[in-house]
mmCIF file of C-alpha atoms in Angstrom:
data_model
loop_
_atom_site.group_PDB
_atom_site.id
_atom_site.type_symbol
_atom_site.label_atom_id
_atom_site.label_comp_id
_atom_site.label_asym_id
_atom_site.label_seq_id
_atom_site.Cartn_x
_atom_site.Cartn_y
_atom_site.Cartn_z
ATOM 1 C CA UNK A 1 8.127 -20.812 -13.127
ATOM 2 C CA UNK A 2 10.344 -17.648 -12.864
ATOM 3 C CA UNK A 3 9.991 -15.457 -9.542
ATOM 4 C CA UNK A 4 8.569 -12.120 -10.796
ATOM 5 C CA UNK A 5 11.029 -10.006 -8.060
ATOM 6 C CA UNK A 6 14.479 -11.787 -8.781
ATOM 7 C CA UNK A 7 13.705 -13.781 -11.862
ATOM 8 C CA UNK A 8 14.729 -16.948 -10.155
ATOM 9 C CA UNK A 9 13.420 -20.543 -11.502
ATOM 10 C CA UNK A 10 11.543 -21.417 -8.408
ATOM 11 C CA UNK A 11 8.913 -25.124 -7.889
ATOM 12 C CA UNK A 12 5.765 -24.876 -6.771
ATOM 13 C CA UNK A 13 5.913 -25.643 -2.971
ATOM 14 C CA UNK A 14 2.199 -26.223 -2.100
ATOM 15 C CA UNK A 15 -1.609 -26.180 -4.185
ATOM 16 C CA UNK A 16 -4.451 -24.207 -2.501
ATOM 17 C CA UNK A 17 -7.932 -24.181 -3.451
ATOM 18 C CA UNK A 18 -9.281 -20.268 -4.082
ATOM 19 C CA UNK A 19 -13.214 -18.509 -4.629
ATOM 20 C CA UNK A 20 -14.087 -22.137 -3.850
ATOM 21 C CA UNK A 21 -13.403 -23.666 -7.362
ATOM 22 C CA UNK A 22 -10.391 -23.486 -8.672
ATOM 23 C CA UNK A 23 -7.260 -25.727 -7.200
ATOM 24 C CA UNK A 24 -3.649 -23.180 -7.659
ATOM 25 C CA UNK A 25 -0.491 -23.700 -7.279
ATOM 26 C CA UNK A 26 1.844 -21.283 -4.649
ATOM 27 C CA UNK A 27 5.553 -21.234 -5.640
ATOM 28 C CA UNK A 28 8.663 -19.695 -3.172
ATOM 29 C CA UNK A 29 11.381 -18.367 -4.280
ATOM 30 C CA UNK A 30 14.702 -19.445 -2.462
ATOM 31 C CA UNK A 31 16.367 -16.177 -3.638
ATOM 32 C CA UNK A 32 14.668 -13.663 -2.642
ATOM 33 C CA UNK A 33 11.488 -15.381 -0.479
ATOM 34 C CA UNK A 34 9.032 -14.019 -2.681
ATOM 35 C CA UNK A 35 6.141 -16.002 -2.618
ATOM 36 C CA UNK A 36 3.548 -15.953 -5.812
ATOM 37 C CA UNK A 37 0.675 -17.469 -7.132
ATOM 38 C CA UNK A 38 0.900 -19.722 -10.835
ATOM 39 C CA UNK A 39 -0.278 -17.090 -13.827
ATOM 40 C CA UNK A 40 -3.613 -15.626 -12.251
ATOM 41 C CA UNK A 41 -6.433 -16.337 -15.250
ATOM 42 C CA UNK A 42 -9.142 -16.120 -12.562
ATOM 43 C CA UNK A 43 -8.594 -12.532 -11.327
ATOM 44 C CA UNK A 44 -11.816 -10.969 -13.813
ATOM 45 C CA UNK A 45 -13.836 -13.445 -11.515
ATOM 46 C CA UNK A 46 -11.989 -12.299 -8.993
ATOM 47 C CA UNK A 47 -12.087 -8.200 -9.291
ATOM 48 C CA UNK A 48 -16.372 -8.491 -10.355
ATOM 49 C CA UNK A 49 -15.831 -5.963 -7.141
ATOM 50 C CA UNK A 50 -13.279 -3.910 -6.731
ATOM 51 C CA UNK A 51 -12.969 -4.058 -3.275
ATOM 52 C CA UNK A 52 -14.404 -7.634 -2.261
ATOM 53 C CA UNK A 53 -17.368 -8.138 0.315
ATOM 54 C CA UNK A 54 -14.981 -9.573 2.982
ATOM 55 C CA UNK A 55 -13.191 -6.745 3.135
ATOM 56 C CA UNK A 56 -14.628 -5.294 6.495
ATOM 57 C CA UNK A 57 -11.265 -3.665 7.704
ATOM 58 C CA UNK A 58 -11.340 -0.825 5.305
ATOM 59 C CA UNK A 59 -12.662 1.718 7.600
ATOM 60 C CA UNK A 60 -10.782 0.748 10.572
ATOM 61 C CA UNK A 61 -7.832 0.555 8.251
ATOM 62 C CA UNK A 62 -7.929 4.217 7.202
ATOM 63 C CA UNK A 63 -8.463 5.510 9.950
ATOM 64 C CA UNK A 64 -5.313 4.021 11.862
ATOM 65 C CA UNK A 65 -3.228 4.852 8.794
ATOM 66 C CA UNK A 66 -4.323 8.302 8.693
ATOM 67 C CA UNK A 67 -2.783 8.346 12.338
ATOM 68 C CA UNK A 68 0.239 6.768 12.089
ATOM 69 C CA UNK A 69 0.893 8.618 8.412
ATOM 70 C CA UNK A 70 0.075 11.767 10.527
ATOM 71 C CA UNK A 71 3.230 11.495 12.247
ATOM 72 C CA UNK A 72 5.439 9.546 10.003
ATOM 73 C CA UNK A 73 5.087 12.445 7.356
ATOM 74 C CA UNK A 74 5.520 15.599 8.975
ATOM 75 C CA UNK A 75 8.299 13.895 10.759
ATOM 76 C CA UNK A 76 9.551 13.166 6.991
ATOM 77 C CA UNK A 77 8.485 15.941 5.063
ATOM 78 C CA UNK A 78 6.974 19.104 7.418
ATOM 79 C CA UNK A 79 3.713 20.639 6.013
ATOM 80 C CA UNK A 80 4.912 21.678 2.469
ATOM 81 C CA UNK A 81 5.007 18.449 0.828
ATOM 82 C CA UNK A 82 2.891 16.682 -1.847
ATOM 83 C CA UNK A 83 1.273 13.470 -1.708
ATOM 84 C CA UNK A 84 -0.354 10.384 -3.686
ATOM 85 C CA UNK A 85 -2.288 7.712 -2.632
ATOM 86 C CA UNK A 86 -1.912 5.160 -5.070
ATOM 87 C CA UNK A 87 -4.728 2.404 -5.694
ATOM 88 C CA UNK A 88 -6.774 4.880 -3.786
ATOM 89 C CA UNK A 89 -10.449 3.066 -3.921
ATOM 90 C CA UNK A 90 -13.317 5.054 -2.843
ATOM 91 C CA UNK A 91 -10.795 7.809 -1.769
ATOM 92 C CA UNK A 92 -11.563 7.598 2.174
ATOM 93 C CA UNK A 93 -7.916 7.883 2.658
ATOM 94 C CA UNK A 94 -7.307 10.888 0.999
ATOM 95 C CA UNK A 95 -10.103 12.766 2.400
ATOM 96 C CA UNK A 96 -8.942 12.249 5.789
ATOM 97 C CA UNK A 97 -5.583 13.174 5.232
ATOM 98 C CA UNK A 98 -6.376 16.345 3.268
ATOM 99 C CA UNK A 99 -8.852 16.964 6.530
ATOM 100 C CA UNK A 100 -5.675 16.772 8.545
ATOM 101 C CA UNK A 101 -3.678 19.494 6.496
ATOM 102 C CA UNK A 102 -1.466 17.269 3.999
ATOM 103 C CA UNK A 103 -1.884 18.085 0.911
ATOM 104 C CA UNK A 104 -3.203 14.397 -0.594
ATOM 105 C CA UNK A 105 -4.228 13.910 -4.313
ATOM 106 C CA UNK A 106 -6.222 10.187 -5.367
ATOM 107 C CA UNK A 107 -5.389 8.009 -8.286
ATOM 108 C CA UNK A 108 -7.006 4.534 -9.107
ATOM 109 C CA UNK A 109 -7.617 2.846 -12.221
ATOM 110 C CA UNK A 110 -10.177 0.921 -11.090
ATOM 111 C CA UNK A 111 -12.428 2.055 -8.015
ATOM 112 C CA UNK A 112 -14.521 5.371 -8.530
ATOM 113 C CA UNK A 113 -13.666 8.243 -6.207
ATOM 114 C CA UNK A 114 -16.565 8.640 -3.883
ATOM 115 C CA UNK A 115 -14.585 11.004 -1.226
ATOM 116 C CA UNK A 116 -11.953 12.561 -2.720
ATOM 117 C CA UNK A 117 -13.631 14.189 -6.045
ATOM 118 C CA UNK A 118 -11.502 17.293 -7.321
ATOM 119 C CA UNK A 119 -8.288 15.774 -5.928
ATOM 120 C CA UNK A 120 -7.204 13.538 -8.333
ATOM 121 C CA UNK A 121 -3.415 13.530 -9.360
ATOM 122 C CA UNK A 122 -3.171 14.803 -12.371
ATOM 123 C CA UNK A 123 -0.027 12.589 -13.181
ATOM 124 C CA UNK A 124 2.269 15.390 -13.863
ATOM 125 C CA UNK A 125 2.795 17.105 -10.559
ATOM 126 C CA UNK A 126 5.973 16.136 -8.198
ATOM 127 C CA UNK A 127 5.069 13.768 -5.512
ATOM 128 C CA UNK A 128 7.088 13.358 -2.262
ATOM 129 C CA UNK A 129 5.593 10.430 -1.187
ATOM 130 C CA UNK A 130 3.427 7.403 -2.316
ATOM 131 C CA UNK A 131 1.088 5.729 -0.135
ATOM 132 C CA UNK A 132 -0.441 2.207 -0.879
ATOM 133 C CA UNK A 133 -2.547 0.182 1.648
ATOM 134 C CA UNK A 134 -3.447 -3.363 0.647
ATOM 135 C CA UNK A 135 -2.195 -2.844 -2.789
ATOM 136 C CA UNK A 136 1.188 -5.087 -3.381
ATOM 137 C CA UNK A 137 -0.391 -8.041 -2.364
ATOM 138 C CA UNK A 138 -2.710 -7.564 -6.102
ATOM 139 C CA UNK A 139 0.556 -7.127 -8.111
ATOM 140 C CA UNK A 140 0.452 -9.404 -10.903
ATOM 141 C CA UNK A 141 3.495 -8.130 -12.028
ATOM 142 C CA UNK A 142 5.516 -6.631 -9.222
ATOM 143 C CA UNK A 143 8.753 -5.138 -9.960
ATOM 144 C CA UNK A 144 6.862 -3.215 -13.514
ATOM 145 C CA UNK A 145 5.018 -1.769 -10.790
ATOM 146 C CA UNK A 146 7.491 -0.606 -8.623
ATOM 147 C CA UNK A 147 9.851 0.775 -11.555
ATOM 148 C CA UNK A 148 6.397 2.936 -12.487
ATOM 149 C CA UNK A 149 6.058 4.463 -8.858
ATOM 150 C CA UNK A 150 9.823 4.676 -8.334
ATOM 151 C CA UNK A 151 9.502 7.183 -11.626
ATOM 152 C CA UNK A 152 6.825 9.064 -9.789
ATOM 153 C CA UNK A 153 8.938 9.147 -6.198
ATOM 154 C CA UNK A 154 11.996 8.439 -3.983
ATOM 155 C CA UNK A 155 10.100 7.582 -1.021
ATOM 156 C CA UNK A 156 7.604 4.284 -1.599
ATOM 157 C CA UNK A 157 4.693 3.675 1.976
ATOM 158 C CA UNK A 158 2.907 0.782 1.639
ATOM 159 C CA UNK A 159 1.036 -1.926 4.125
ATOM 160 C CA UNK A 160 0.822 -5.108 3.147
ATOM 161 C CA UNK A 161 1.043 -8.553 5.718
ATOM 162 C CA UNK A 162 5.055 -9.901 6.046
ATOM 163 C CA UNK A 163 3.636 -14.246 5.813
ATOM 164 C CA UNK A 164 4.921 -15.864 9.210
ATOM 165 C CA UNK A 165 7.805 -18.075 9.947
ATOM 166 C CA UNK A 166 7.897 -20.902 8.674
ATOM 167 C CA UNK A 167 5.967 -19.831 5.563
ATOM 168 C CA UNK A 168 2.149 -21.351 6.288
ATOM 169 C CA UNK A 169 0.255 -23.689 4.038
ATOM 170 C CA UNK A 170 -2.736 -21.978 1.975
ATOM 171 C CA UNK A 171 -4.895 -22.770 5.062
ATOM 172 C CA UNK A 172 -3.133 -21.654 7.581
ATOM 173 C CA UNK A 173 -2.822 -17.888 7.057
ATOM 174 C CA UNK A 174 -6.205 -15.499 6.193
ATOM 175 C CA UNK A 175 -3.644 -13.435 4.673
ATOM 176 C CA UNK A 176 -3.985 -15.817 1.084
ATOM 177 C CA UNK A 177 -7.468 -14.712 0.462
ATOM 178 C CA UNK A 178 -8.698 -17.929 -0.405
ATOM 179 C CA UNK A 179 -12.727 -16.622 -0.263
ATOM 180 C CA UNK A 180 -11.893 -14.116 -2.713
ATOM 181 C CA UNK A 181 -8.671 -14.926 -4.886
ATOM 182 C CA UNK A 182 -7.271 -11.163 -5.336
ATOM 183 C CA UNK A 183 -4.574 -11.773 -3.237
ATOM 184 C CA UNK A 184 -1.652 -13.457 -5.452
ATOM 185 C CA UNK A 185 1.998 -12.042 -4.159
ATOM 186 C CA UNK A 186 3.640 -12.342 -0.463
ATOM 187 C CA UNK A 187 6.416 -10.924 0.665
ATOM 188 C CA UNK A 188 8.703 -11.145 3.535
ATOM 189 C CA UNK A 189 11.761 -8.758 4.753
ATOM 190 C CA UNK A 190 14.005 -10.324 3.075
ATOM 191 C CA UNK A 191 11.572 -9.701 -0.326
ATOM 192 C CA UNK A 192 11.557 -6.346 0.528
ATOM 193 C CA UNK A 193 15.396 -5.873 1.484
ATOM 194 C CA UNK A 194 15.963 -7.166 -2.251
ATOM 195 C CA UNK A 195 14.047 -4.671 -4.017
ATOM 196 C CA UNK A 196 15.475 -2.150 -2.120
ATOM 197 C CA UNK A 197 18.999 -2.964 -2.339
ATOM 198 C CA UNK A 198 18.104 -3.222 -6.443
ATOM 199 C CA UNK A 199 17.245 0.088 -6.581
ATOM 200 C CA UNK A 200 19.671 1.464 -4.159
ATOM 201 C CA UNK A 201 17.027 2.259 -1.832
ATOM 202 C CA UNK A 202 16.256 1.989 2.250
ATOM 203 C CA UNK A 203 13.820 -0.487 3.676
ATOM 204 C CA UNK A 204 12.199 -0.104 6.680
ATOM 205 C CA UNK A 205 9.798 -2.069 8.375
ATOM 206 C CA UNK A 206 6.713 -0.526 11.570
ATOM 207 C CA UNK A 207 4.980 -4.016 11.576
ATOM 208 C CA UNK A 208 2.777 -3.933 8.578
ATOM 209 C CA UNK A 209 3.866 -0.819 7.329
ATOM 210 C CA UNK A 210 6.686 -0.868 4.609
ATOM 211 C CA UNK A 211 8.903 2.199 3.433
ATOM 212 C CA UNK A 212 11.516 2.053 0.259
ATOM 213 C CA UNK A 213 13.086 5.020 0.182
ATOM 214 C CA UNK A 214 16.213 7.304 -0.694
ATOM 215 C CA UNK A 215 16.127 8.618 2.637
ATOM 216 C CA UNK A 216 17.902 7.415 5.765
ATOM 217 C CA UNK A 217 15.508 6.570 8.502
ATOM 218 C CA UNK A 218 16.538 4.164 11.119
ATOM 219 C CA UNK A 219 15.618 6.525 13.850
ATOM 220 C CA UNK A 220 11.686 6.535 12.745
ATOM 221 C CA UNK A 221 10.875 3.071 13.584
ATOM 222 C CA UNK A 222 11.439 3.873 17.488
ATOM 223 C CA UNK A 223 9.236 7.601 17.266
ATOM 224 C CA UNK A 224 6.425 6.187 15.157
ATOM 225 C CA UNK A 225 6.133 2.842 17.304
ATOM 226 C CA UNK A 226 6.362 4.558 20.513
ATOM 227 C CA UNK A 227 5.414 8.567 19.997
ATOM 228 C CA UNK A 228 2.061 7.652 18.638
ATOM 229 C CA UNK A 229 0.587 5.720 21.820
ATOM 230 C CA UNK A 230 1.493 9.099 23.427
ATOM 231 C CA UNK A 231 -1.294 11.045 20.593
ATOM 232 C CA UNK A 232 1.988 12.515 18.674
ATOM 233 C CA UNK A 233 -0.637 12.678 15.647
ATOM 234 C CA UNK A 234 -3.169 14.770 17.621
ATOM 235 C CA UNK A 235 -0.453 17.145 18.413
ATOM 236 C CA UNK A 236 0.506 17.553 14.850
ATOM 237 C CA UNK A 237 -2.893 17.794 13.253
ATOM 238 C CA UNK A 238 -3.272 20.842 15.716
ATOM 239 C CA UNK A 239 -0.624 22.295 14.191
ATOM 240 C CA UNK A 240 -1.235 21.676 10.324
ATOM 241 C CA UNK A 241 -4.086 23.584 8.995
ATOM 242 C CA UNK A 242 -6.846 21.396 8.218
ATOM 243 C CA UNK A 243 -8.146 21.880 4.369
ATOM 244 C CA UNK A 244 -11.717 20.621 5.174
ATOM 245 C CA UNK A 245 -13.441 24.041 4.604
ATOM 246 C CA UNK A 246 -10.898 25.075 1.962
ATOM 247 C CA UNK A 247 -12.115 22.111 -0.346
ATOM 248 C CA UNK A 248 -15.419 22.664 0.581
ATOM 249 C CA UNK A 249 -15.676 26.122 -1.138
ATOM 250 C CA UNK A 250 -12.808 25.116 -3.770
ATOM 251 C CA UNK A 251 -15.654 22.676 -4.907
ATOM 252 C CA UNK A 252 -18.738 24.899 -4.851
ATOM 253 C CA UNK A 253 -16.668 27.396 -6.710
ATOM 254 C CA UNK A 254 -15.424 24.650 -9.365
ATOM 255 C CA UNK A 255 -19.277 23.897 -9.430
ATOM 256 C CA UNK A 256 -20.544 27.186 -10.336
#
């Protein structure tokens, strides 16, 4: 089987068994440590939610990347920018940000829009920035996706769990999703260094949090680790203008 980052023939290097039924192969790629599920026929099973039951970090989630986005953006961009959050689900994210005073649009194929209705990206507009939380991990085809959001922006945010050193059996990590089989690619630095470097981009790495970008960075790492502890985000949302009542009565206007 071919790694779907570097195109490498990789083996199968263990078997896990996912949604409690069906026994998988795993397969690492000595190239570019990609790791990757075999061909993924379960996934309609899989996706009969779009956002599985076990899934009971998705508040808590939002609301810490709201606060470390807080800073990492204006730092990035100021207050004049455009945003996207990619693979948006129920649009929590998106609604928090725009409450903030960044100016946040929604897009998802698949999940309705429950918080952010009215602010979906219209798919034309320039966007300086893509967010994606707990989205890479679902890629089925990585690099397709990538090449699509690359044509949308310079500068790529996404979270997604780096798998530990040495890489860990099936049953040794919560990160595989075992209970509900979504989770099919895994990446480590190195993964990450590779697709950047193919698309003549910068990686950097805040634990969890991934950027690919055209920008250089290095210095953001230290200020985004550090500066936040210190409630650098609550100083910034003071000074943005929060567009929680300017929605509100762009909405009951569109309504009328």
């Amino acid at each position: 089987m071919k790694c779907k980052i570097c195109n490498t023939e990789n083996k199968s290097c263990f078997s896990g068994e996912i949604i409690g039924k069906y026994e998988i192969s795993y397969y690492h790629c000595l190239n570019c440590d990609f790791v990757q599920t075999e061909e993924p026929y379960w996934l309609d099973e899989a996706y009969s939610r779009p956002i599985n039951l076990s899934d009971t970090g998705y508040m808590v989630r939002n609301l810490y990347y709201s606060k470390q986005l807080t800073v990492l953006l204006y730092l990035l961009f100021g207050n004049s920018a455009r945003f996207l959050d990619y693979a948006g689900g129920y649009g929590v994210f998106v609604r928090l940000m725009r409450d903030i005073g960044f100016d946040f649009y929604w897009y998802d194929k698949y999940t309705e829009n429950l918080f952010a209705v009215g602010f979906e990206w219209n798919e034309q507009s320039k966007i300086d920035a893509v967010t994606l939380f707990e989205v890479f991990e679902h890629f089925v085809d990585p690099i397709p996706e990538i090449e699509n959001l690359l044509k949308i922006t310079d500068t790529i945010i996404c979270s997604t769990e780096l798998y530990p050193q040495p890489l860990p059996e099936p049953n040794a990590w919560w990160y595989y999703g075992l209970d509900h089989g979504q989770h099919i690619a895994f990446y480590s630095e190195k993964t990450f260094q590779f697709v950047a470097k193919s698309y003549g981009m910068n990686y950097y790495n805040i634990g969890s949090l991934h950027i690919l970008t055209k920008k250089k960075i290095s210095w953001i790492s230290m200020f985004l680790t550090r500066l936040s502890k210190f409630g650098l985000d609550r100083i910034i949302a003071k000074k943005l203008n929060s567009k929680y009542w300017a929605d509100h009565e762009l909405l009951i206007k569109a309504g009328q």
